Amino acid sequence: MSAMDSKETTDRQRIRVFIVDDDPIVRTSLRTILDAQGDIKVCGDCGNGHEACRLFDERRPDILLMDIQMPECGGIEAAEMIIAAHPQARIVFLTTFSDDEYIVAALRLGACGYLIKQEVANIAPALRSVMAGQMVLGGEVVGKVGSLFAETRDGTRGDGSSTRRDGPSVLGNTDESPWHVPLTEREHEIIGLVAQGLDNKEIAARIYISEGTVRNHVSAILQKLHLKNRTQLAIYYYKA
């Protein structure tokens, strides 16, 4: 194999990341950090959500690393449009904001992660985890998720206060509500392990079944609950 062929093969194996942030200094810094990783390649960047929607089709990145607050079109709005057109898109929000409203909106959309910019050392490992099928949450965020979604099915928290809100719940409020779907003991076990951030291989090792069987279980659970991905499955676990 020639050196050129080897380089092309290596490039194809690298995680292709597209960066969306309105601050050019942040984009340049992230590109420098990520391109220094042997297994990650930045395939482009832009400064707002409208550009991200347009360029996503052209670049088809493995992961879209996107800010929340941007002029013209913010990250949440852009993610809604991209996921509507590409349901399997992997979107990770990287922001300075750990506001509850943003976290809920991001996870409700089916984002693969929510990271805080100050935790820059964790970005590359987080992207690898996303490619392995895991949900990633920044240190400031992970402590909030349980309280944001740890409401009981009757709409009250542990202290008895109401958590019901007007409009749809985090996972939607349809006639086919996932909260009323019967699940087996094994399915509950797998949901709990997914919520812990384990991938299929790790789950298989934990409960002594094959990786293929885990994959089949996860697919069946998503179908039963009318959920899109493992992120929403993790939310289901915290909210159930």
Tab-separated table of C-alpha atoms in Angstrom:
chain	number	residue	atom	x	y	z
A	1	MET	CA	0.000	0.000	0.000
A	2	SER	CA	1.375	3.424	-0.941
A	3	ALA	CA	1.871	6.218	1.585
A	4	MET	CA	-1.008	8.109	-0.027
A	5	ASP	CA	-3.330	5.102	0.234
A	6	SER	CA	-2.340	4.703	3.880
A	7	LYS	CA	-3.105	8.363	4.596
A	8	GLU	CA	-6.516	8.127	2.885
A	9	THR	CA	-7.371	5.033	4.917
A	10	THR	CA	-6.323	6.789	8.110
A	11	ASP	CA	-8.416	9.851	7.261
A	12	ARG	CA	-11.478	7.689	6.610
A	13	GLN	CA	-11.058	6.092	10.034
A	14	ARG	CA	-10.833	9.407	11.889
A	15	ILE	CA	-13.869	10.956	13.574
A	16	ARG	CA	-15.027	13.798	11.338
A	17	VAL	CA	-16.158	16.758	13.448
A	18	PHE	CA	-17.812	19.966	12.262
A	19	ILE	CA	-17.587	22.960	14.640
A	20	VAL	CA	-20.311	25.598	14.959
A	21	ASP	CA	-19.576	28.653	17.118
A	22	ASP	CA	-20.012	32.376	16.525
A	23	ASP	CA	-16.611	33.156	18.094
A	24	PRO	CA	-13.815	32.628	15.519
A	25	ILE	CA	-11.227	32.356	18.306
A	26	VAL	CA	-13.162	29.478	19.871
A	27	ARG	CA	-13.444	27.756	16.482
A	28	THR	CA	-9.712	28.120	15.864
A	29	SER	CA	-8.857	26.845	19.351
A	30	LEU	CA	-11.145	23.834	19.020
A	31	ARG	CA	-9.759	23.027	15.577
A	32	THR	CA	-6.213	23.131	16.936
A	33	ILE	CA	-7.075	20.928	19.909
A	34	LEU	CA	-9.061	18.359	17.930
A	35	ASP	CA	-6.794	18.174	14.883
A	36	ALA	CA	-3.931	17.356	17.251
A	37	GLN	CA	-5.741	14.122	18.123
A	38	GLY	CA	-4.677	11.230	15.953
A	39	ASP	CA	-8.206	9.898	15.565
A	40	ILE	CA	-10.147	13.146	15.060
A	41	LYS	CA	-10.342	15.408	12.008
A	42	VAL	CA	-12.151	18.762	11.846
A	43	CYS	CA	-13.944	18.738	8.499
A	44	GLY	CA	-15.175	22.324	8.682
A	45	ASP	CA	-16.591	25.103	10.822
A	46	CYS	CA	-19.040	27.984	10.676
A	47	GLY	CA	-20.476	30.784	12.806
A	48	ASN	CA	-24.230	30.244	13.103
A	49	GLY	CA	-27.027	27.708	12.889
A	50	HIS	CA	-28.191	28.615	9.386
A	51	GLU	CA	-24.734	27.907	7.988
A	52	ALA	CA	-24.602	24.674	10.003
A	53	CYS	CA	-27.851	23.443	8.416
A	54	ARG	CA	-26.593	24.275	4.939
A	55	LEU	CA	-23.141	22.786	5.388
A	56	PHE	CA	-24.234	19.647	7.223
A	57	ASP	CA	-25.559	18.135	3.988
A	58	GLU	CA	-22.325	19.012	2.206
A	59	ARG	CA	-19.806	17.868	4.828
A	60	ARG	CA	-21.789	15.034	6.470
A	61	PRO	CA	-19.705	15.024	9.672
A	62	ASP	CA	-19.729	12.148	12.132
A	63	ILE	CA	-20.376	14.665	14.919
A	64	LEU	CA	-21.629	18.247	14.920
A	65	LEU	CA	-20.062	20.152	17.830
A	66	MET	CA	-22.278	23.202	18.293
A	67	ASP	CA	-22.688	26.231	20.542
A	68	ILE	CA	-26.112	27.061	22.015
A	69	GLN	CA	-26.345	30.855	21.741
A	70	MET	CA	-25.446	32.306	18.337
A	71	PRO	CA	-26.750	35.227	16.246
A	72	GLU	CA	-29.326	34.691	13.487
A	73	CYS	CA	-29.907	31.038	14.368
A	74	GLY	CA	-28.953	29.395	17.654
A	75	GLY	CA	-27.862	25.843	18.311
A	76	ILE	CA	-31.187	24.464	19.524
A	77	GLU	CA	-33.054	25.807	16.473
A	78	ALA	CA	-30.389	24.474	14.109
A	79	ALA	CA	-30.388	21.078	15.813
A	80	GLU	CA	-34.161	20.795	15.392
A	81	MET	CA	-33.850	21.335	11.638
A	82	ILE	CA	-30.855	19.038	11.207
A	83	ILE	CA	-32.322	16.166	13.233
A	84	ALA	CA	-35.643	16.509	11.393
A	85	ALA	CA	-33.811	15.975	8.113
A	86	HIS	CA	-31.190	13.546	9.459
A	87	PRO	CA	-32.581	11.600	12.471
A	88	GLN	CA	-29.282	9.764	12.978
A	89	ALA	CA	-27.230	12.973	13.210
A	90	ARG	CA	-24.915	13.085	16.211
A	91	ILE	CA	-25.057	16.539	17.788
A	92	VAL	CA	-23.036	17.527	20.831
A	93	PHE	CA	-23.629	20.938	22.369
A	94	LEU	CA	-20.536	22.741	23.634
A	95	THR	CA	-21.489	25.875	25.538
A	96	THR	CA	-20.739	28.115	28.474
A	97	PHE	CA	-24.345	27.748	29.629
A	98	SER	CA	-25.510	24.969	31.945
A	99	ASP	CA	-28.995	26.463	32.317
A	100	ASP	CA	-31.708	23.895	33.012
A	101	GLU	CA	-33.820	25.136	30.105
A	102	TYR	CA	-31.019	24.558	27.609
A	103	ILE	CA	-30.171	21.131	29.014
A	104	VAL	CA	-33.773	19.952	28.797
A	105	ALA	CA	-34.190	21.351	25.283
A	106	ALA	CA	-30.973	19.702	24.095
A	107	LEU	CA	-31.765	16.269	25.521
A	108	ARG	CA	-35.385	16.462	24.395
A	109	LEU	CA	-34.131	16.899	20.841
A	110	GLY	CA	-32.061	13.749	21.119
A	111	ALA	CA	-28.645	15.419	21.296
A	112	CYS	CA	-25.798	13.037	22.021
A	113	GLY	CA	-24.191	15.287	24.565
A	114	TYR	CA	-24.003	18.570	26.423
A	115	LEU	CA	-20.520	19.768	27.348
A	116	ILE	CA	-19.226	22.897	29.041
A	117	LYS	CA	-16.497	24.853	27.227
A	118	GLN	CA	-14.427	25.290	30.356
A	119	GLU	CA	-13.950	21.511	30.499
A	120	VAL	CA	-11.823	21.574	27.364
A	121	ALA	CA	-9.730	18.531	28.298
A	122	ASN	CA	-12.846	16.372	28.200
A	123	ILE	CA	-13.972	17.270	24.674
A	124	ALA	CA	-11.918	14.761	22.663
A	125	PRO	CA	-12.675	11.797	24.991
A	126	ALA	CA	-16.348	12.785	24.925
A	127	LEU	CA	-16.433	12.708	21.120
A	128	ARG	CA	-14.939	9.218	21.153
A	129	SER	CA	-17.632	8.118	23.588
A	130	VAL	CA	-20.332	9.524	21.309
A	131	MET	CA	-18.950	7.514	18.396
A	132	ALA	CA	-19.163	4.434	20.637
A	133	GLY	CA	-22.871	5.074	21.111
A	134	GLN	CA	-22.757	6.740	24.517
A	135	MET	CA	-24.374	9.912	25.780
A	136	VAL	CA	-21.936	12.467	27.205
A	137	LEU	CA	-22.643	15.155	29.787
A	138	GLY	CA	-20.260	17.722	31.230
A	139	GLY	CA	-19.411	17.664	34.914
A	140	GLU	CA	-21.629	20.672	35.669
A	141	VAL	CA	-24.492	19.081	33.746
A	142	VAL	CA	-24.479	15.506	34.986
A	143	GLY	CA	-25.319	16.590	38.523
A	144	LYS	CA	-28.429	18.363	37.258
A	145	VAL	CA	-29.880	15.649	35.066
A	146	GLY	CA	-31.172	13.506	37.883
A	147	SER	CA	-33.064	16.385	39.484
A	148	LEU	CA	-34.363	17.634	36.136
A	149	PHE	CA	-35.856	14.284	35.214
A	150	ALA	CA	-36.317	12.535	38.552
A	151	GLU	CA	-40.008	13.285	38.764
A	152	THR	CA	-42.449	10.496	39.379
A	153	ARG	CA	-45.084	9.360	36.927
A	154	ASP	CA	-47.812	11.157	38.825
A	155	GLY	CA	-45.971	14.433	38.297
A	156	THR	CA	-44.514	15.011	41.747
A	157	ARG	CA	-40.999	15.146	43.110
A	158	GLY	CA	-39.792	13.349	46.185
A	159	ASP	CA	-40.799	16.303	48.359
A	160	GLY	CA	-44.369	16.114	47.059
A	161	SER	CA	-44.196	19.306	44.993
A	162	SER	CA	-45.760	19.267	41.553
A	163	THR	CA	-43.567	19.015	38.459
A	164	ARG	CA	-46.327	19.144	35.867
A	165	ARG	CA	-45.988	21.826	33.222
A	166	ASP	CA	-48.273	23.041	30.480
A	167	GLY	CA	-47.463	21.586	27.079
A	168	PRO	CA	-45.473	18.497	26.192
A	169	SER	CA	-43.195	16.729	28.644
A	170	VAL	CA	-39.509	16.253	27.959
A	171	LEU	CA	-40.141	13.131	25.901
A	172	GLY	CA	-43.413	14.291	24.440
A	173	ASN	CA	-46.959	13.836	25.613
A	174	THR	CA	-48.759	11.592	23.134
A	175	ASP	CA	-51.400	8.905	23.396
A	176	GLU	CA	-48.566	6.408	23.092
A	177	SER	CA	-46.831	7.660	26.215
A	178	PRO	CA	-43.698	5.593	27.019
A	179	TRP	CA	-44.521	5.670	30.732
A	180	HIS	CA	-47.343	3.144	30.245
A	181	VAL	CA	-45.471	0.580	28.131
A	182	PRO	CA	-44.786	-2.695	29.969
A	183	LEU	CA	-41.131	-3.754	29.941
A	184	THR	CA	-39.450	-6.968	31.013
A	185	GLU	CA	-37.023	-7.163	33.927
A	186	ARG	CA	-34.153	-7.596	31.466
A	187	GLU	CA	-35.245	-4.527	29.498
A	188	HIS	CA	-35.355	-2.432	32.676
A	189	GLU	CA	-31.858	-3.674	33.519
A	190	ILE	CA	-30.512	-2.699	30.102
A	191	ILE	CA	-32.132	0.746	30.257
A	192	GLY	CA	-30.398	1.358	33.586
A	193	LEU	CA	-27.013	0.421	32.123
A	194	VAL	CA	-27.568	2.628	29.073
A	195	ALA	CA	-28.380	5.504	31.441
A	196	GLN	CA	-25.033	4.913	33.161
A	197	GLY	CA	-23.331	5.580	29.826
A	198	LEU	CA	-22.259	2.000	29.037
A	199	ASP	CA	-21.995	0.976	25.392
A	200	ASN	CA	-23.284	-2.349	24.018
A	201	LYS	CA	-19.996	-4.159	24.577
A	202	GLU	CA	-19.787	-3.037	28.202
A	203	ILE	CA	-23.417	-3.968	28.847
A	204	ALA	CA	-22.853	-7.404	27.320
A	205	ALA	CA	-19.895	-8.009	29.642
A	206	ARG	CA	-21.832	-6.753	32.655
A	207	ILE	CA	-24.883	-9.022	32.245
A	208	TYR	CA	-23.199	-11.957	30.451
A	209	ILE	CA	-24.990	-11.886	27.095
A	210	SER	CA	-23.671	-11.284	23.589
A	211	GLU	CA	-23.144	-7.797	22.187
A	212	GLY	CA	-25.574	-8.630	19.380
A	213	THR	CA	-28.257	-9.571	21.898
A	214	VAL	CA	-27.767	-6.251	23.689
A	215	ARG	CA	-28.094	-4.432	20.383
A	216	ASN	CA	-31.324	-6.270	19.636
A	217	HIS	CA	-32.691	-5.496	23.108
A	218	VAL	CA	-31.884	-1.784	22.765
A	219	SER	CA	-33.532	-1.600	19.333
A	220	ALA	CA	-36.637	-3.372	20.651
A	221	ILE	CA	-36.816	-1.083	23.694
A	222	LEU	CA	-36.543	2.062	21.551
A	223	GLN	CA	-39.311	0.767	19.318
A	224	LYS	CA	-41.553	-0.097	22.280
A	225	LEU	CA	-41.088	3.295	23.901
A	226	HIS	CA	-41.276	5.277	20.647
A	227	LEU	CA	-37.917	6.892	21.376
A	228	LYS	CA	-35.237	7.947	18.900
A	229	ASN	CA	-31.956	7.103	20.556
A	230	ARG	CA	-29.981	6.155	23.670
A	231	THR	CA	-30.004	9.737	24.963
A	232	GLN	CA	-33.787	9.771	25.196
A	233	LEU	CA	-33.639	6.285	26.696
A	234	ALA	CA	-31.412	7.644	29.462
A	235	ILE	CA	-33.907	10.438	30.073
A	236	TYR	CA	-36.675	7.823	30.265
A	237	TYR	CA	-34.680	6.050	32.988
A	238	TYR	CA	-34.289	9.200	35.079
A	239	LYS	CA	-37.911	10.238	34.625
A	240	ALA	CA	-39.602	6.853	35.052
